[in-house]
Every structure is written in C-alpha cells, then in structure tokens.
Coordinates of C-alpha atoms (C1' of nucleotides) in Angstrom, one line a residue:
Chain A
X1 CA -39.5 4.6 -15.7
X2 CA -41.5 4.1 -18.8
X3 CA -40.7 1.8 -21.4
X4 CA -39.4 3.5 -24.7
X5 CA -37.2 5.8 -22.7
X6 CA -33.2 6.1 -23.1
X7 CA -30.5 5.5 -20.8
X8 CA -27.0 6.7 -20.8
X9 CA -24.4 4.1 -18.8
X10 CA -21.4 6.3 -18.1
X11 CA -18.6 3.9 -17.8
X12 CA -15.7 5.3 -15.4
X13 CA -13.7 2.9 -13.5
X14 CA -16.2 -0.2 -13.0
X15 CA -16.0 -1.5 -16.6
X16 CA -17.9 -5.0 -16.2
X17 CA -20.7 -6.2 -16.8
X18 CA -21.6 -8.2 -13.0
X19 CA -22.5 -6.9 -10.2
X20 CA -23.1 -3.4 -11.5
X21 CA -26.2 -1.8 -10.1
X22 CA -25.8 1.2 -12.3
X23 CA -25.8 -0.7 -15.8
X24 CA -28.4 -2.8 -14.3
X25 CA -30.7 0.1 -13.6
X26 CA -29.9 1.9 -16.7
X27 CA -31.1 -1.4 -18.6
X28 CA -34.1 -1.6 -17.1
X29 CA -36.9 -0.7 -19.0
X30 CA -34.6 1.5 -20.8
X31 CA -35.5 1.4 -25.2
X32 CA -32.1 2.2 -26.0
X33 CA -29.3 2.0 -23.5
X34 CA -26.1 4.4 -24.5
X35 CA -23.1 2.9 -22.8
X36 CA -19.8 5.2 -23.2
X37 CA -16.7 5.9 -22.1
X38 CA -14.8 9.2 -21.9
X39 CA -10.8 8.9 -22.8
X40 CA -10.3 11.4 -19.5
X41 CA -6.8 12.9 -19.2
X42 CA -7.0 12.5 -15.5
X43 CA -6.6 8.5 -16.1
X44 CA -3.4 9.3 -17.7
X45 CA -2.0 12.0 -15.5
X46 CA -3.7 12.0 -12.0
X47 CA -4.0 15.7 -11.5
X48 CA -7.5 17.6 -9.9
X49 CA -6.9 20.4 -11.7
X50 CA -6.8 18.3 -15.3
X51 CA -9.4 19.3 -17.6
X52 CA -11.9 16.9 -17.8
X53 CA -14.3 16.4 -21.0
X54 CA -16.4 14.0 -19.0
X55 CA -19.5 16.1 -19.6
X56 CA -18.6 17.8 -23.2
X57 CA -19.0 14.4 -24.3
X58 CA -22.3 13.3 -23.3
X59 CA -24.0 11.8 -26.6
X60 CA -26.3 14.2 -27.9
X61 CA -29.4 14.1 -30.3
X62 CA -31.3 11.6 -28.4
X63 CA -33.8 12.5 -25.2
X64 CA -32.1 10.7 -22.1
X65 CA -34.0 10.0 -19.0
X66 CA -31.7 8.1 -17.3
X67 CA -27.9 9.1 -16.6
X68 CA -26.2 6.0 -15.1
X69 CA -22.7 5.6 -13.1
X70 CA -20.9 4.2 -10.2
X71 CA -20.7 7.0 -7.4
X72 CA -16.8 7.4 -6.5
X73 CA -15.7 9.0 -3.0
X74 CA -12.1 10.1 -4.4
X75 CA -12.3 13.4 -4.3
X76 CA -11.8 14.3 -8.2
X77 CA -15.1 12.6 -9.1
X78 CA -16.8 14.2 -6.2
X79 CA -15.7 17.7 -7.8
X80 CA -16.9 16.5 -11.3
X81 CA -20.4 14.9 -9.7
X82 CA -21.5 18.4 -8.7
X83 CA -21.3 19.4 -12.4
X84 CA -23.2 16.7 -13.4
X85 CA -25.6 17.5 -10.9
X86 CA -26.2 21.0 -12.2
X87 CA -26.3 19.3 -15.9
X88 CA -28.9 16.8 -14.6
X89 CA -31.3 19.6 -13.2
X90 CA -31.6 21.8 -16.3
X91 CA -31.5 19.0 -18.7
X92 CA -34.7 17.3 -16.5
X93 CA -32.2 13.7 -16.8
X94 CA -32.3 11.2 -13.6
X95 CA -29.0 10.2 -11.8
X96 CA -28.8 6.6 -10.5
X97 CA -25.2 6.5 -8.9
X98 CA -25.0 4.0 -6.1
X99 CA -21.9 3.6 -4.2
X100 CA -18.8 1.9 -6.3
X101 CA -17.6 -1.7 -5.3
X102 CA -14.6 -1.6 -8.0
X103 CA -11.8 -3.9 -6.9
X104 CA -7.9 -2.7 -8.5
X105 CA -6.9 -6.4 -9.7
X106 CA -3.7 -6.3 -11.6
X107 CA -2.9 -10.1 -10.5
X108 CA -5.1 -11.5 -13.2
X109 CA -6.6 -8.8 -15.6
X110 CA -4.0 -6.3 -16.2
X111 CA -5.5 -2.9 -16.1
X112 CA -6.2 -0.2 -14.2
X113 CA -10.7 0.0 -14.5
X114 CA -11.8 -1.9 -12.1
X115 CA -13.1 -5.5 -13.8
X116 CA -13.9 -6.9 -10.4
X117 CA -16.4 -6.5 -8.2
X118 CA -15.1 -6.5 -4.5
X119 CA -18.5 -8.0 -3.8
X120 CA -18.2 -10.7 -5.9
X121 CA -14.2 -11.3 -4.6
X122 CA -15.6 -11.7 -1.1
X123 CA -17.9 -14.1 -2.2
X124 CA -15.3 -16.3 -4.1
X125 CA -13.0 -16.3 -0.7
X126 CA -15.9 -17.0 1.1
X127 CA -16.7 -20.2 -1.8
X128 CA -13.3 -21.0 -1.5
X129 CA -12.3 -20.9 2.9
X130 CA -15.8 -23.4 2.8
X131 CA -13.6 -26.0 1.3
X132 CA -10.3 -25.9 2.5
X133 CA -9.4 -27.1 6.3
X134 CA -6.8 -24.2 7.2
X135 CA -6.2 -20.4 6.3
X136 CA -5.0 -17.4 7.5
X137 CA -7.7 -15.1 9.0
X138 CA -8.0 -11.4 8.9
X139 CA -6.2 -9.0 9.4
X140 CA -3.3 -10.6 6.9
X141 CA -5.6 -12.5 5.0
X142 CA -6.9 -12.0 1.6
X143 CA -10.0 -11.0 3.2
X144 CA -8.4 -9.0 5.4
X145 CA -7.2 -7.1 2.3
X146 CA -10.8 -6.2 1.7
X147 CA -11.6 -4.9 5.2
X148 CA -8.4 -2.8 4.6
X149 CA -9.9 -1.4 1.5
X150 CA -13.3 -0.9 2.9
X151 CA -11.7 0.5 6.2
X152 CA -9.3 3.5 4.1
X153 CA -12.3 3.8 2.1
X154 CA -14.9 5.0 4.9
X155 CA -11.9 6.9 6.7
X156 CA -10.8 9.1 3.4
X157 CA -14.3 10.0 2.6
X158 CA -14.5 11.0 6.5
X159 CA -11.2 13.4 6.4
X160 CA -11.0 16.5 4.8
X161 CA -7.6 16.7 2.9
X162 CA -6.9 13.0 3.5
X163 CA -4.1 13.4 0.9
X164 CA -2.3 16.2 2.2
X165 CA -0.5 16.7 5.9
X166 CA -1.7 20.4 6.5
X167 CA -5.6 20.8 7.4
X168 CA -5.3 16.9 7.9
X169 CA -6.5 16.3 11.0
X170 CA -5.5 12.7 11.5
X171 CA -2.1 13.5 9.9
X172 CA 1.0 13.8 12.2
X173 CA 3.0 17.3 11.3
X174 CA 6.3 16.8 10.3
X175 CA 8.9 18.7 9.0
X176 CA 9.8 16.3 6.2
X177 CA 12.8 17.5 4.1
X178 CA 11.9 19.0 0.3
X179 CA 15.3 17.0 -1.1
X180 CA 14.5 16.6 -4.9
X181 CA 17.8 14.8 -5.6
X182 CA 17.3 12.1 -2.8
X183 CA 13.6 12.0 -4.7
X184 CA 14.7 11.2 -7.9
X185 CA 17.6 8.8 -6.9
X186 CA 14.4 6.5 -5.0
X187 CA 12.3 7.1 -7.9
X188 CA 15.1 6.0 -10.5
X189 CA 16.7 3.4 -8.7
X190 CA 19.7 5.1 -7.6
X191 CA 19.8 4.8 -3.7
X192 CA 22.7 2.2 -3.9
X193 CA 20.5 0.0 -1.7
X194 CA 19.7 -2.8 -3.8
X195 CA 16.6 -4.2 -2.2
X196 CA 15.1 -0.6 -2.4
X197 CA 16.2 0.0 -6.0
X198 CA 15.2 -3.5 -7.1
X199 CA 11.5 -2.8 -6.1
X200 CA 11.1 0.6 -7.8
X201 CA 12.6 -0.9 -10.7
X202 CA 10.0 -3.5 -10.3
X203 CA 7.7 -0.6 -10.5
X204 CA 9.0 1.4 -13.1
X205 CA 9.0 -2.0 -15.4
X206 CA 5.8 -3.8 -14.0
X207 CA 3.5 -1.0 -12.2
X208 CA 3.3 -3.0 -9.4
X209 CA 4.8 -5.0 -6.6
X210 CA 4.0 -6.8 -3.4
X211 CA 2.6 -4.9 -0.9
X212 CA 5.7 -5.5 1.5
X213 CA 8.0 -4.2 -1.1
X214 CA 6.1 -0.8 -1.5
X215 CA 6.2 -1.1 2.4
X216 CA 9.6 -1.0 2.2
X217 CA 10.1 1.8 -0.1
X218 CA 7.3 3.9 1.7
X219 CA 9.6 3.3 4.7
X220 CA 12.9 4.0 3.4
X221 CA 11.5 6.8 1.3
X222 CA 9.8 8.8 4.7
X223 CA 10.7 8.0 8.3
X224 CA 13.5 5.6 8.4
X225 CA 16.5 7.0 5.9
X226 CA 15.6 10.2 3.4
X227 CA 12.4 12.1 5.4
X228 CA 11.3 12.8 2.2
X229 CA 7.6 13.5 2.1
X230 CA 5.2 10.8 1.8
X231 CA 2.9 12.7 -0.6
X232 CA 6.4 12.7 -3.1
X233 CA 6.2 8.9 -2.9
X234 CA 2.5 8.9 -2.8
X235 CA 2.5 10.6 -6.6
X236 CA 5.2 8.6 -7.7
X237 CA 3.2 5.5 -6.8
X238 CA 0.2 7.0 -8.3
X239 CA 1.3 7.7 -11.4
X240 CA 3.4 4.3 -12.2
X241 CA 1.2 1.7 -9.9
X242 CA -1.3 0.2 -12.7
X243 CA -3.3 -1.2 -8.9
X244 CA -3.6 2.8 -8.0
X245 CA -6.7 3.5 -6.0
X246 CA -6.7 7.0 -4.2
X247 CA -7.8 6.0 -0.4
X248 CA -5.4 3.1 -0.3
X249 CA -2.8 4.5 -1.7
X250 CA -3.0 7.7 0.3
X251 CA -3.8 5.6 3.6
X252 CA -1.1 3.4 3.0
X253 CA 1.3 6.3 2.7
X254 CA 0.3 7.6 5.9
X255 CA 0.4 4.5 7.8
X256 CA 3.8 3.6 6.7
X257 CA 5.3 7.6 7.2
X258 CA 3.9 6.9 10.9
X259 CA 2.0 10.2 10.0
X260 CA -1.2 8.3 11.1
X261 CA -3.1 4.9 12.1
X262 CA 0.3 3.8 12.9
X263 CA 2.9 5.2 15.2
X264 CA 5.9 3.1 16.1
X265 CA 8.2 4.4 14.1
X266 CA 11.5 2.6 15.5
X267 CA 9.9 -0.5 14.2
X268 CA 10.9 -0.5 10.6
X269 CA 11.6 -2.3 7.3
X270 CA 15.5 -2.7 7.2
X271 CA 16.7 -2.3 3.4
X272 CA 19.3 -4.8 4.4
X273 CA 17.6 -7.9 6.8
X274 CA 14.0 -7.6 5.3
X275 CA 14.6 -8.7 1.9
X276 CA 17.2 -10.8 3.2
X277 CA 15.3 -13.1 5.2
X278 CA 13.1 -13.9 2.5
X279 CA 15.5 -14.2 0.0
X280 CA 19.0 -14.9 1.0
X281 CA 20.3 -15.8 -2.7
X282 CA 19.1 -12.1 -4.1
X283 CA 17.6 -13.3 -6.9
X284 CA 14.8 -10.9 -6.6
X285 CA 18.0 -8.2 -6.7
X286 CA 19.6 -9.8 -9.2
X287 CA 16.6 -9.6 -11.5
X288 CA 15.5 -6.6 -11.8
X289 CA 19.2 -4.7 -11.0
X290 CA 21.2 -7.0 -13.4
X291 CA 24.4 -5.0 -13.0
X292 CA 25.0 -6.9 -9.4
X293 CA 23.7 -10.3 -11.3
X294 CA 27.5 -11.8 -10.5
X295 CA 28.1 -9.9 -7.0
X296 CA 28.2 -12.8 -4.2
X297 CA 25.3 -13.6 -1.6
X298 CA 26.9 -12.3 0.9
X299 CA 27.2 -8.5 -0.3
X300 CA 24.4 -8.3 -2.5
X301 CA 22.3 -6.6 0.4
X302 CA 25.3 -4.5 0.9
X303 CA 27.5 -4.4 -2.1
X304 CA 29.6 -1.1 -0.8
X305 CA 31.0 -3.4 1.7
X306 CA 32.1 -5.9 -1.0
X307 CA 36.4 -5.6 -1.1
X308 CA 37.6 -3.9 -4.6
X309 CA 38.6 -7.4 -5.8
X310 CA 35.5 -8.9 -5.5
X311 CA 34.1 -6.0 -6.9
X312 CA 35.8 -6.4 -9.9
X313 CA 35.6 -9.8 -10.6
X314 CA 31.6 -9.6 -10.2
X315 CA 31.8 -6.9 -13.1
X316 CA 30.2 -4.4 -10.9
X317 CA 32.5 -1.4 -9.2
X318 CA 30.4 0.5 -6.8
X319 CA 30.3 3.7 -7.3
X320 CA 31.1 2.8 -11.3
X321 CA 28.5 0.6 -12.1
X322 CA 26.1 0.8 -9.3
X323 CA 25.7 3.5 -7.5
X324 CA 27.4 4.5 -3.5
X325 CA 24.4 4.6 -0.6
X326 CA 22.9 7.9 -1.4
X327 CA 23.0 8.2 2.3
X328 CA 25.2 7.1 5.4
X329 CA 22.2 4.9 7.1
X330 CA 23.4 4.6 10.5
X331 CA 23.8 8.6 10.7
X332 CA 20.3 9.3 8.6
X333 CA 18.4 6.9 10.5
X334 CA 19.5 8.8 14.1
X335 CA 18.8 11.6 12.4
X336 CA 15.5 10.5 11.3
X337 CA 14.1 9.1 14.2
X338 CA 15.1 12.1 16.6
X339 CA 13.3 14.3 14.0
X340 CA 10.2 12.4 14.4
X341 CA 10.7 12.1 18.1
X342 CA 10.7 16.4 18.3
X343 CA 7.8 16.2 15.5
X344 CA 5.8 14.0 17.7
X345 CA 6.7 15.9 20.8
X346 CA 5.4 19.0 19.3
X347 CA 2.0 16.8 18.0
X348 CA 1.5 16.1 21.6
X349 CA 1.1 19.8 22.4
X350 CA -1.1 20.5 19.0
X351 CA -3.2 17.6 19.7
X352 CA -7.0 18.4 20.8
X353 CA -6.1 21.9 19.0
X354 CA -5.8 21.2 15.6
X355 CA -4.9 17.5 15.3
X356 CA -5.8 14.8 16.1
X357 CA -4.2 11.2 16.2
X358 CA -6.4 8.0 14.7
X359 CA -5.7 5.0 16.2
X360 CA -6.5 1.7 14.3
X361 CA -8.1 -1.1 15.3
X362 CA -9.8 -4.3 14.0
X363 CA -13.4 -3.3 15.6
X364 CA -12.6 0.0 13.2
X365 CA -11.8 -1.8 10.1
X366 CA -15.0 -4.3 10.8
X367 CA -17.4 -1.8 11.1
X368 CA -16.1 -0.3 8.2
X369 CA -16.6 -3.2 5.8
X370 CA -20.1 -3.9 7.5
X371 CA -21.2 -0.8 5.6
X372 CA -20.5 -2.1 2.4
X373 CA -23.3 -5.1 3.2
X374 CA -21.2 -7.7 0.9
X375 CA -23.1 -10.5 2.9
X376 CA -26.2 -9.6 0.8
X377 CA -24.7 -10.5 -2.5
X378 CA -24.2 -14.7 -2.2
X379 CA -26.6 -14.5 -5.4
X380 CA -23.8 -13.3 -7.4
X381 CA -22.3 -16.5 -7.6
Chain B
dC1 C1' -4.2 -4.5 22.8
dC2 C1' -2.3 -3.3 17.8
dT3 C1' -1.4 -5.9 9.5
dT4 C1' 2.7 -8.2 8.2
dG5 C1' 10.3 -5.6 12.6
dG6 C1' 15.0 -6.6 14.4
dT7 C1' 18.1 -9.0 17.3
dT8 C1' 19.6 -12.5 20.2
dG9 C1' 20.1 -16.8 22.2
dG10 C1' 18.4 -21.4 23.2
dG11 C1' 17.2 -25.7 21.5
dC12 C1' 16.4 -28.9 18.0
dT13 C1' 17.7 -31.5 13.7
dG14 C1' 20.6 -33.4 10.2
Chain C
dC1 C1' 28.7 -27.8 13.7
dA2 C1' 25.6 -25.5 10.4
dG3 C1' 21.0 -24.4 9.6
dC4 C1' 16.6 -23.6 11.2
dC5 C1' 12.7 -22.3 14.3
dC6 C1' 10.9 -20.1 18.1
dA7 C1' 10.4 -17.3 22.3
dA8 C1' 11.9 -13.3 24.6
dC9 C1' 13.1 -8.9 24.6
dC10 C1' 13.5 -4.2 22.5
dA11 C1' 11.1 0.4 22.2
dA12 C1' 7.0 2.4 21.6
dG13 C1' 2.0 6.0 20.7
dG14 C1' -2.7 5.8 20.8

DNA sequence: CCTTGGTTGGGCTG
DNA sequence: CAGCCCAACCAAGG
C-alpha cells in the first residue's frame, strides 16, 4: 500500500492496542488512520435481527483504501461481513480481517470488548508455569480454559445452527418443556433452592460467576429438575453475563443439557451437596439471598425442612419470606431423567439420519487450539 | 477412555 | 468420637 493513503480501523470487540494484526496493518504505511467505534444495539440487546448501523456510519469525506477489523465467526458478524463485502467491492476499499483472538476477561478489566489477547494470556501462563514447581494441567487448568475456548470455537463455526436444537446436527432432540413460570422463578431467584437462587442473584447483581456455579444452574435449569430449554437459559445468560461470548456460551449450554459433547446425564450437580461441600457455613447463600442470613447451617441448603420454630426465630418463614421449592425434586428429577432416557432412545433411532452425536475428547480440543498457532507469538511478551 | 458428581464406608488423625 | 481424606462403586453414551 502506498504511503499517503487512509485507513479505517473498525473497532468491534478487540478494543486494545497489542497483539492486534488488524490495527497493526491498518497503521502501516497508512497517512491518516481513522479508528472508530459504532455504539451497535446488538451489544446491548443480543438479537440477529437488531438493526445494525455498523456500515451507516463509516466516516465519510476522506478516500479510504484500507478497511481494518478483527474477523468474528459468531454468526451475527458473519451476516454483517457480507455487507461489508458488497460495500468494499463498489467502493474499490481493501478488507484486512484476520481471525479474532479476543479473550472475555471480566476478572481484571470489567467489560464486555475484549481487552485481552488470548495469545498474549497463553503466553503469560506459559511465563508463569516456567517458574513455579507444581500446577494443575489441562483439561481443568487455566490453560485448559483456552483449549476449551479454542475447541467451542472451531466446533460452532463447523455446525450449522450451533445455537438452536432443530437442524442441529450435534444436538440431542428433546422435548424440553415451554414452562415460562418455572423460567422466570430461575431467572429471578425464586426456585426456593438457595444455592440455585444465590448464583443467579450473583448474576443478576455481578454478571458473572464461577463457572461451576453457572454449571449448576445450566443443570438444574435443563436436565436434572425443570427440563426447561437450554436456549431459555442460554439468553438469559447472554444478556446478563458481562463474560458472554456466543460459542462458549452456546457450547456450554449444550454440554451441560447433555444435548451434546457430553451425555451422562445421571451424573449431576445436586443443588443441595454441591454447594455444600465447598461451603458448609452458606456464606456464599447468605450473601447474596440475605433473607436466610440468620437460618442455621444445617437447613440453609434446605430451608423448607427447617421446623416452624426455627423458622421464625431466623426471621425467615418459608413460603413468607423465601420462597417453597418451585418443584418436588425427588418426583421432577425421575421425571426428568426418564424423559431424557425416551429422548435419547428415540436419538438412537434418528441417529445416522439426521443427527448425529459429538463425542469430546482431549485429541479434539488439542487440535483445535493448534489452529490458532499461539506458539508463534512468544514475541508479544 | 472421558473438564470439574454422589454416596458410602474404611482408615487415619486430633 | 468427630472430622477429614480417599478409594470404590454407581450408572452411563459415545
């Protein structure tokens, strides 16, 4: 490219400035680089069929050569880069789009735009493992949160309607239940199971949680006690999680609905033991649901057992204060696993028709982050 | 064999 | 004897 030419850096999710081939491209013997930044009402309400005014509001009046951006494989931007591919051809501009590394960090910088590269996160674990004797390895390591990423990744752009269960062909077909009511009571904190209700309050106040937590909610949400559809909790989590990225977040949603990758759905996330074992006191329970702040250890798990008089002198009557189970759990949890049990049943028969099952494994999810080539990138730090 | 379960019961420690 | 850790078993689809 000449020198004296323009350059337009079109700034979606990867807002930083290292390890950003796009802005490094469009500053390259660029006179003038334009960076900017489209306020897109898809960021604030994750909808594909949101108007966009990503190309309305190009910056006019100056000759561009150069149209700079990170490519993106969720399926919103793919729609919107075959506009910008028709714009490109009549106004005679050149694309430069190579593939996105953006990293969803909310630990550290809070926002949702990707300020880290997952290129240079790999490197700072790899920095970091050099000089410590012991740590965990993949797949439950840090680093094995990146080959997850790259792994649901590669596997979303693979699968046509990777967010939805029909014309999926990796998704399981189940008859989930269309219960609005038992929606809303998981989405508002109102199942009257505190460790479920604590963590979407979590959510509703924070936009995130640990990943275990949303595990349990995806769980108790789907196979093991509503049978609500996972795409229900898949928007709810897309619209509060300030983390949201579409592959994981659809991926994970399937994995945990034991609609795919995953498949042993009598192995589950108890909404009693789980929380318990890592926190017998409740504390986490007791935080974010303070109406049980005063109920004792031994019924905060389960405060519908707890006798009326303890009840009362904890300030909290259930079904007053906090809410009854919004269902019976032994009875729903039969009742869920024999549906899945005919649902896969009937998969068995479909399968090699229409559907067909993915089954995960490590060699998968390495292959998947050797694409990304992050082993090429030790200059970064 | 598999990303991160639950339960039980034995054995150890204080 | 209480509290804790760990192994074994459970029930499973791809």
């Amino acid at each position: 490219m000449a020198s004296g030419s323009n350059s337009l850096m079109w700034f979606r999710k990867g807002l930083r400035l290292h390890d950003n081939p796009s802005l490094e491209y469009a500053a390259k013997g660029s006179k003038f680089l334009y960076p900017f930044f489209v306020i897109d009402p898809h960021y604030m309400e994750p909808d594909p069929t949101a108007f966009s005014r990503g190309l309305d509001s190009l910056p006019e009046g100056v000759e561009h050569r150069k149209l700079c951006f990170e490519y993106d494989t969720e399926p919103y931007y793919q729609a919107l880069d075959e506009k910008v591919k028709s714009y490109a051809s009549v106004a005679g501009v050149e694309i430069f789009s190579p593939v996105s590394h953006t990293l969803y960090n909310p630990a550290d910088i809070i926002q949702k735009f990707g300020c880290l590269s997952s290129r240079y996160f790999y490197q700072c674990i790899q920095e970091i493992q050099k000089s410590v004797k012991k740590h965990t390895s993949p797949p439950v390591s840090l680093l094995g949160q990146l080959l997850w990423r790259e792994f649901f990744y590669t596997v979303a752009f693979g699968t046509p309607n990777f967010d939805q269960m029909k014309g999926n062909r990796i998704c399981k077909q189940i008859p989930w239940k269309n219960d609005d009511e038992l929606l809303a009571a998981w989405t508002d904190s109102r199942t009257g199971f505190p460790w479920i209700d604590a963590i979407m309050m979590q959510l509703r106040k924070w936009g995130w949680m640990h990943h275990l937590a949303r595990h349990s909610v995806a769980c108790f949400l789907t196979r093991w006690d509503l049978f609500v559809h996972w795409k229900k909790g898949r928007d709810v989590f897309d619209r509060l999680l300030i983390d949201s990225d579409w592959a994981i977040n659809n991926g994970n949603w399937l994995w945990l609905s034991c609609s795919s990758f995953f498949y042993q759905y009598n192995r589950i996330y108890s909404s009693i033991s789980f929380g318990k074992k890592y926190d017998p006191a409740g504390n986490y329970i007791r935080h974010f649901l303070p109406v049980l702040k005063h109920m004792p250890k031994e019924y905060i798990y389960e405060p519908w057992t707890a006798p009326v008089s303890v009840q009362r002198k904890a300030r909290c009557t259930i079904g007053v204060d906090y809410p009854k189970p919004v269902v019976s759990h032994d009875s729903a949890s039969k009742e869920c696993r024999l549906r899945l049990g005919e649902a896969y049943a009937l998969n068995k028969t479909l399968n090699g028709l229409q559907n067909r099952g993915t089954h995960l494994n490590m060699s998968a999810v390495y292959a998947a982050f050797r694409l990304t080539v992050y082993e090429d990138f030790s200059s970064l730090l």
